[in-house]
XYZ file of C-alpha atoms in Angstrom:
499
model
C -2.680 23.832 -14.734
C -0.470 21.195 -16.275
C 2.056 18.998 -14.502
C 5.752 19.665 -15.029
C 6.056 16.456 -17.084
C 2.949 16.412 -19.223
C 3.388 13.018 -20.881
C 0.950 11.340 -23.242
C -0.239 9.205 -20.303
C -1.112 12.369 -18.338
C -2.769 13.976 -21.360
C -4.976 10.968 -22.057
C -5.970 10.633 -18.416
C -6.722 14.342 -18.118
C -8.671 14.431 -21.408
C -10.868 11.538 -20.289
C -11.540 13.123 -16.902
C -12.449 16.390 -18.584
C -14.815 14.703 -21.067
C -16.528 12.704 -18.338
C -16.917 15.807 -16.123
C -18.301 17.833 -19.048
C -20.936 15.227 -19.853
C -21.819 14.718 -16.195
C -22.402 18.441 -15.606
C -24.515 18.619 -18.794
C -26.569 15.584 -17.820
C -25.541 13.836 -21.039
C -23.230 11.121 -19.645
C -25.701 8.253 -20.125
C -26.619 9.367 -23.664
C -23.122 10.307 -24.957
C -20.692 7.991 -23.108
C -19.800 6.154 -26.321
C -18.994 9.488 -27.952
C -15.998 9.816 -25.684
C -14.561 6.805 -27.475
C -14.795 8.559 -30.826
C -13.420 11.863 -29.542
C -10.274 10.353 -28.017
C -9.573 7.355 -30.306
C -10.068 7.565 -34.080
C -8.733 5.946 -37.249
C -6.701 9.115 -37.904
C -4.648 8.709 -34.703
C -2.579 9.466 -32.818
C -1.713 5.835 -32.398
C -0.126 4.470 -29.197
C -1.028 0.786 -29.668
C -0.877 -1.672 -32.509
C -4.318 -0.819 -33.884
C -7.429 1.247 -33.232
C -9.200 -1.823 -31.808
C -6.529 -2.167 -29.104
C -6.765 1.593 -28.400
C -10.516 1.256 -27.906
C -10.158 -1.801 -25.680
C -7.780 0.100 -23.404
C -10.018 3.189 -23.390
C -13.062 1.134 -22.406
C -11.253 0.005 -19.274
C -10.050 3.550 -18.598
C -13.652 4.818 -18.767
C -14.871 2.204 -16.292
C -11.988 3.108 -13.979
C -12.877 6.776 -14.266
C -16.464 5.878 -13.324
C -15.145 3.875 -10.346
C -16.715 0.639 -11.591
C -15.676 -2.896 -12.450
C -13.504 -3.206 -15.544
C -15.496 -6.185 -16.756
C -18.921 -4.523 -17.305
C -20.068 -2.526 -20.302
C -19.821 1.287 -20.501
C -23.611 1.557 -20.283
C -23.712 -0.521 -17.129
C -20.800 1.447 -15.637
C -22.519 4.768 -16.307
C -25.761 3.573 -14.766
C -23.959 2.434 -11.643
C -22.002 5.709 -11.341
C -25.113 7.861 -11.825
C -26.810 5.809 -9.143
C -24.023 6.901 -6.805
C -22.413 3.494 -6.527
C -18.677 2.906 -6.159
C -17.290 -0.559 -6.826
C -15.885 -2.207 -3.678
C -12.422 -2.846 -5.139
C -8.940 -1.410 -4.443
C -8.579 2.176 -5.609
C -5.407 1.322 -7.589
C -5.909 -1.218 -10.356
C -4.042 -2.616 -13.302
C -5.701 -2.202 -16.702
C -5.140 -5.639 -18.267
C -5.600 -4.396 -21.817
C -2.958 -1.698 -21.303
C -0.372 -3.903 -19.575
C 1.276 -6.039 -22.236
C 4.595 -4.527 -23.243
C 7.122 -5.102 -20.421
C 9.707 -7.940 -20.512
C 9.352 -10.636 -17.915
C 12.990 -11.860 -17.972
C 14.939 -10.182 -15.148
C 18.463 -10.892 -16.433
C 19.441 -10.545 -20.051
C 22.682 -11.260 -21.910
C 23.487 -8.375 -24.273
C 25.601 -8.090 -27.408
C 28.486 -7.043 -25.190
C 29.118 -10.702 -24.362
C 32.522 -11.764 -25.797
C 32.276 -15.476 -24.940
C 35.466 -15.086 -22.917
C 37.605 -18.003 -21.760
C 37.012 -17.409 -18.071
C 33.217 -17.894 -18.307
C 32.758 -16.347 -14.881
C 29.009 -16.173 -15.424
C 28.796 -19.932 -15.928
C 30.924 -20.728 -12.894
C 29.079 -18.312 -10.617
C 25.631 -19.721 -11.380
C 24.447 -22.032 -8.537
C 21.754 -23.609 -10.716
C 23.811 -24.242 -13.897
C 21.395 -22.066 -15.823
C 24.036 -20.492 -18.108
C 25.582 -22.059 -21.175
C 27.172 -20.851 -24.391
C 24.959 -20.913 -27.450
C 26.164 -19.622 -30.834
C 29.308 -18.113 -29.350
C 27.429 -16.225 -26.678
C 26.246 -16.812 -23.112
C 22.605 -17.918 -22.812
C 20.460 -17.994 -19.662
C 18.027 -20.928 -19.354
C 14.942 -19.269 -17.791
C 13.573 -22.621 -16.615
C 16.562 -23.003 -14.284
C 17.310 -19.354 -13.419
C 16.397 -18.251 -9.905
C 17.279 -14.621 -10.552
C 19.978 -14.447 -7.882
C 22.021 -11.949 -9.914
C 25.385 -13.649 -9.417
C 25.999 -13.835 -13.166
C 25.538 -10.127 -13.552
C 28.003 -9.439 -10.695
C 30.579 -11.790 -12.074
C 30.668 -10.575 -15.702
C 33.736 -8.351 -16.181
C 32.305 -6.896 -19.369
C 29.006 -5.873 -17.778
C 27.341 -7.836 -20.552
C 24.531 -9.152 -18.369
C 21.969 -6.522 -17.394
C 19.134 -6.542 -14.898
C 15.726 -5.559 -16.185
C 12.814 -4.699 -13.922
C 9.419 -3.280 -14.744
C 9.078 0.392 -13.940
C 6.053 -0.278 -11.700
C 7.875 -3.081 -9.890
C 10.989 -0.974 -9.457
C 9.022 1.968 -8.114
C 7.141 -0.052 -5.481
C 9.045 0.190 -2.212
C 6.986 -2.518 -0.529
C 7.270 -5.202 -3.221
C 3.551 -5.258 -3.929
C 3.818 -5.607 -7.735
C 4.903 -8.739 -9.565
C 4.549 -10.123 -13.096
C 1.785 -12.683 -13.369
C 1.839 -15.823 -15.522
C 0.399 -13.903 -18.456
C 3.168 -11.272 -18.203
C 0.737 -8.656 -16.867
C 1.441 -6.780 -13.617
C -0.386 -7.955 -10.541
C -0.861 -5.833 -7.384
C -0.784 -7.778 -4.170
C -3.412 -6.057 -2.047
C -2.015 -7.598 1.124
C 1.243 -5.728 0.520
C 0.020 -2.624 -1.352
C -0.316 0.615 0.623
C -2.069 2.449 -2.244
C 0.492 5.271 -2.326
C 0.053 5.609 -6.116
C 3.748 5.755 -6.989
C 3.333 2.828 -9.383
C 0.710 4.747 -11.350
C 3.246 7.479 -12.096
C 5.955 4.959 -12.893
C 4.122 2.986 -15.570
C 5.036 4.481 -19.001
C 1.999 2.792 -20.605
C -0.566 4.206 -18.139
C -1.540 0.647 -17.308
C -2.107 1.389 -13.646
C -4.775 3.836 -12.620
C -6.832 5.010 -9.705
C -10.634 5.013 -9.598
C -12.336 8.383 -9.699
C -15.597 9.590 -8.106
C -15.976 12.770 -10.128
C -19.340 11.566 -11.537
C -20.630 10.656 -8.077
C -19.547 14.095 -6.724
C -21.091 15.982 -9.633
C -24.283 13.957 -9.144
C -24.448 15.213 -5.553
C -23.850 18.792 -6.694
C -26.654 18.638 -9.268
C -28.937 17.152 -6.608
C -28.470 20.307 -4.547
C -26.585 18.699 -1.671
C -24.396 20.772 0.623
C -20.902 19.731 -0.448
C -17.994 20.966 1.636
C -14.623 20.927 -0.118
C -11.859 20.014 2.322
C -8.850 21.587 0.648
C -5.455 20.066 1.471
C -2.641 22.431 2.629
C -0.752 21.728 -0.623
C -3.405 23.484 -2.744
C -1.509 26.756 -2.973
C 1.220 25.472 -5.243
C -0.668 23.176 -7.626
C -3.000 25.242 -9.830
C -0.388 27.426 -11.460
C 2.486 29.469 -9.933
C 0.615 32.770 -10.526
C -2.800 31.532 -9.470
C -3.904 33.087 -6.168
C -5.440 31.087 -3.294
C -8.640 33.135 -3.569
C -8.966 32.177 -7.247
C -8.650 28.486 -6.414
C -11.267 28.711 -3.684
C -13.690 30.603 -5.912
C -13.198 28.125 -8.765
C -14.119 25.276 -6.472
C -17.234 27.140 -5.333
C -18.150 27.700 -9.003
C -18.088 23.937 -9.414
C -21.095 23.838 -7.084
C -19.516 23.309 -3.667
C -21.397 24.902 -0.813
C -18.243 25.893 1.112
C -14.484 25.405 1.155
C -12.709 24.441 4.361
C -8.959 24.119 4.914
C -7.531 20.805 5.976
C -4.637 22.915 7.368
C -7.117 23.981 10.084
C -7.615 20.292 10.919
C -3.809 19.998 10.945
C -3.744 22.562 13.745
C -6.205 20.445 15.739
C -4.162 17.316 15.074
C -0.987 19.127 16.063
C -2.411 20.040 19.444
C -3.598 16.452 19.995
C -0.318 14.878 18.897
C 1.734 17.296 21.021
C -0.228 16.298 24.093
C -0.001 12.635 23.165
C 3.766 12.967 22.768
C 4.070 14.488 26.260
C 1.829 11.791 27.710
C 3.543 8.809 26.175
C 7.185 9.652 25.331
C 9.325 8.344 26.997
C 7.018 6.955 29.713
C 5.221 4.466 27.449
C 7.310 4.371 24.281
C 10.626 5.683 23.125
C 9.410 7.033 19.772
C 6.138 8.379 18.395
C 5.482 8.549 14.629
C 3.126 10.745 12.678
C -0.337 9.540 11.628
C -1.151 11.994 8.855
C 0.081 9.945 5.830
C -2.169 6.898 5.237
C 0.366 5.122 2.996
C 3.004 5.413 5.704
C 0.613 4.053 8.315
C -0.432 1.226 6.014
C 3.240 0.366 5.442
C 3.796 0.040 9.192
C 0.643 -2.075 9.660
C 1.472 -4.426 6.791
C 5.282 -4.564 6.798
C 6.415 -3.430 10.278
C 3.626 -4.662 12.600
C 6.102 -4.952 15.496
C 6.329 -1.111 15.677
C 2.606 -0.336 15.398
C 2.650 1.008 18.970
C 4.913 3.837 17.815
C 2.185 5.346 15.617
C 0.277 8.280 17.011
C -3.308 7.372 17.897
C -4.578 10.733 16.627
C -6.549 10.846 13.344
C -5.210 12.608 10.255
C -5.951 16.271 9.499
C -8.422 15.170 6.786
C -10.457 13.176 9.271
C -10.280 15.906 11.942
C -11.525 18.476 9.416
C -14.390 16.240 8.379
C -15.300 15.753 12.055
C -15.521 19.516 12.618
C -17.674 20.006 9.521
C -20.046 17.128 10.411
C -20.368 18.365 13.991
C -21.390 21.837 12.781
C -23.595 20.678 9.865
C -25.122 17.141 9.969
C -26.325 17.593 6.379
C -22.802 18.166 5.057
C -21.304 16.021 2.313
C -17.536 16.154 2.778
C -15.136 15.945 -0.166
C -11.395 15.920 0.381
C -9.365 17.584 -2.363
C -5.622 17.030 -2.393
C -2.585 15.532 -4.149
C -2.932 12.128 -2.524
C -4.305 8.814 -3.827
C -3.849 7.013 -0.519
C -6.446 9.357 0.971
C -9.031 7.528 -1.069
C -8.261 4.354 0.849
C -8.206 6.237 4.179
C -11.581 7.807 3.464
C -13.088 4.337 3.007
C -12.093 3.557 6.628
C -13.857 6.749 7.822
C -16.889 6.569 5.549
C -19.113 8.129 8.232
C -16.968 11.308 8.131
C -15.379 11.503 4.676
C -17.851 11.020 1.832
C -15.593 11.458 -1.190
C -12.001 12.197 -2.147
C -10.663 13.911 -5.278
C -7.136 14.648 -6.419
C -6.012 18.078 -7.689
C -5.832 16.473 -11.119
C -9.485 15.471 -10.948
C -10.590 18.863 -9.712
C -8.640 20.585 -12.517
C -10.495 18.354 -14.989
C -13.831 19.303 -13.434
C -12.953 22.999 -13.748
C -12.098 22.581 -17.421
C -15.061 20.282 -18.034
C -17.455 22.929 -16.725
C -15.913 25.533 -18.980
C -14.261 27.583 -16.234
C -10.896 29.347 -16.375
C -9.245 29.426 -12.969
C -6.996 32.303 -13.965
C -10.100 34.487 -14.615
C -11.584 33.798 -11.233
C -12.014 36.618 -8.718
C -9.305 36.914 -6.071
C -11.041 38.388 -3.064
C -8.132 38.118 -0.624
C -8.520 34.681 0.843
C -7.305 34.529 4.415
C -6.288 31.224 5.959
C -8.030 30.049 9.120
C -5.022 27.890 9.882
C -1.681 28.691 11.446
C 1.640 28.899 9.661
C 2.672 25.459 10.843
C -0.737 24.080 9.910
C -0.264 25.215 6.355
C 3.287 23.869 6.460
C 1.957 20.291 6.924
C 2.016 20.037 3.122
C 5.838 20.084 3.011
C 8.285 17.477 4.211
C 9.204 18.188 7.838
C 6.081 20.337 8.304
C 4.324 18.010 10.711
C 7.426 17.562 12.870
C 7.967 21.324 12.988
C 4.376 21.897 14.043
C 4.460 19.349 16.845
C 7.813 20.637 18.127
C 6.386 24.128 18.384
C 3.226 22.915 20.124
C 5.155 20.759 22.591
C 7.348 23.765 23.460
C 4.303 25.849 24.270
C 2.863 23.098 26.524
C 6.124 22.120 28.226
C 9.218 24.242 27.516
C 11.401 21.685 29.248
C 10.314 18.755 27.062
C 13.002 17.372 24.773
C 11.883 16.588 21.204
C 14.290 14.978 18.800
C 12.490 14.911 15.421
C 13.464 13.273 12.178
C 11.525 13.215 8.919
C 11.614 10.656 6.126
C 10.313 11.155 2.561
C 9.495 8.279 0.283
C 8.570 4.804 1.510
C 12.090 3.428 1.042
C 13.485 6.121 3.311
C 10.609 5.653 5.749
C 11.345 1.928 5.958
C 15.041 2.645 6.504
C 14.285 5.203 9.191
C 12.074 2.688 11.034
C 14.817 0.061 10.871
C 17.437 2.465 12.151
C 15.241 3.734 14.974
C 14.334 0.181 15.903
C 18.040 -0.792 16.060
C 19.018 2.368 17.903
C 21.130 3.799 15.107
C 19.056 7.032 14.984
C 18.603 8.994 18.175
C 15.080 10.368 17.698
C 11.821 10.309 19.600
C 9.529 11.799 16.915
C 9.370 10.391 13.409
C 7.470 12.088 10.573
C 6.907 9.632 7.718
C 5.709 10.753 4.271
C 5.261 8.237 1.435
C 5.962 10.886 -1.234
C 9.202 12.705 -1.912
C 8.821 16.351 -0.807
C 5.863 15.458 1.432
C 2.241 15.874 0.355
C 3.147 18.426 -2.275
C 4.877 15.586 -4.178
C 1.822 13.358 -4.278
C 0.808 11.463 -7.452
C -2.368 13.521 -7.790
C -0.516 16.818 -7.760
C -0.224 19.235 -10.650
C 2.896 21.352 -10.142
C 6.634 21.197 -9.681
C 7.527 20.114 -6.156
C 10.176 22.841 -5.588
C 7.907 25.600 -6.847
C 5.003 24.297 -4.840
C 7.161 24.061 -1.698
C 8.156 27.705 -2.022
C 4.607 28.872 -2.655
C 3.290 26.951 0.357
C 6.069 28.411 2.539
C 5.217 31.949 1.416
C 1.503 31.393 2.008
C 2.184 29.921 5.496
C 4.125 33.056 6.455
C 0.986 35.134 5.865
C -1.031 33.186 8.468
C -2.389 35.240 11.358
C -1.252 32.615 13.863
C 2.341 31.388 13.823
C 1.560 27.913 15.121
C -1.316 25.724 16.381
C -0.942 26.906 19.950
C -1.653 30.472 18.833
C -4.759 29.447 16.808
C -7.531 30.106 19.342
C -10.326 28.715 17.110
C -8.456 25.456 16.576
C -7.784 25.204 20.334
C -11.472 25.619 21.021
C -12.510 22.970 18.497
C -9.774 20.640 19.774
C -11.238 20.856 23.287
C -14.812 20.526 22.081
C -14.096 17.405 19.971
C -12.338 15.598 22.792
C -10.512 12.391 21.823
C -9.723 11.991 18.117
C -8.429 8.436 18.058
C -7.823 6.550 14.821
């Protein structure tokens, strides 16, 4: 159940999650929390920082993050808060100050390739006179430099290079900058909590809060927890692991029942298809998807002028939670998927979605409880969702589902879909649609490359997962949402599902 690139950052994060889950299930978290420190960091190594004291300082903050508490309180306080069911009211993605201290702050750097040529193009191109020759080599005065990049462009030797932090480079919405103390700062007014920066940081200095302790606490209290399993689940617990084994492993964790978010995707598909027919082109020229919270957040924060394009229908996660809560008022709903942005979305729908976990966190819970998913019984799990509902996990899946549903409602309707993967491509697609360069009336936007299967909380290779999801979708009893009678019934019963 390892990721394709199992780096030391991934190993440390996974080890900590496993240890916390193990202690939480055993009821020993409060007593043995400091023991985690000794089991992961010791004088014998391995050493990733300058000294064991630095290692421990970083791990303390990781523990508090894993408990979903403030980074500034003690481990004992953090455990007490987590066991009380509390979740700190802070952004899900946070920078660990103790871990963020290694990246250069200077954006442009003169290398040894500088020949101190006669032309001095770098000096002449600088509008702020920030470049001079010092000891037979060009030197950039950082107090004058405005980081325009003209010096880099003008150097015929390519001796001036541009350096950017991996997290800053990965952020498509410019939400990460270097603070005065050289540590990364996330601008919450720009951040869409997609989680890409977490994967980009080679020091593991950015992390997402986890609610595994709060979820395990609910399980041990005997509450009726419903796992809402994202459509991407098929391809992320091992290429040979069967869907039935995954479902049974989750039940062994203590969940009362497992429900497919792909079924909610069928309900959303039916709603969005009708919304498309009702509003395009009579009220708007283009309708966008509403299933990816990071994509929606990007539009709200960075493209507010096109907010009217966004479908008013809730996401499949929210629709699934609504169905569960309607049928069982005592239900505690827990979304399980590859997405970090869903944690932020769940906070907006707290009355419907109680908790969210990533596949990575669930894998840690399975290991922490001493279970082996490959030894689980496979009793022939059959999907309650349609083929296109299960296909929501892959890039283009939502658009394909809506096109099929629109065709069943109105065969004469013209749908011109386009899908964009990754926030940079999503932003470009919005700009081109807005300027009329793309002739489309349905836009599917996914913040992650490959769609949901490429999310930061995923476990497997995107290409392998894509193929496994496609094969699983082909086995569905209903080809598309319009052929899923149960979903049609629930769609009619729930009425409006507005965001």
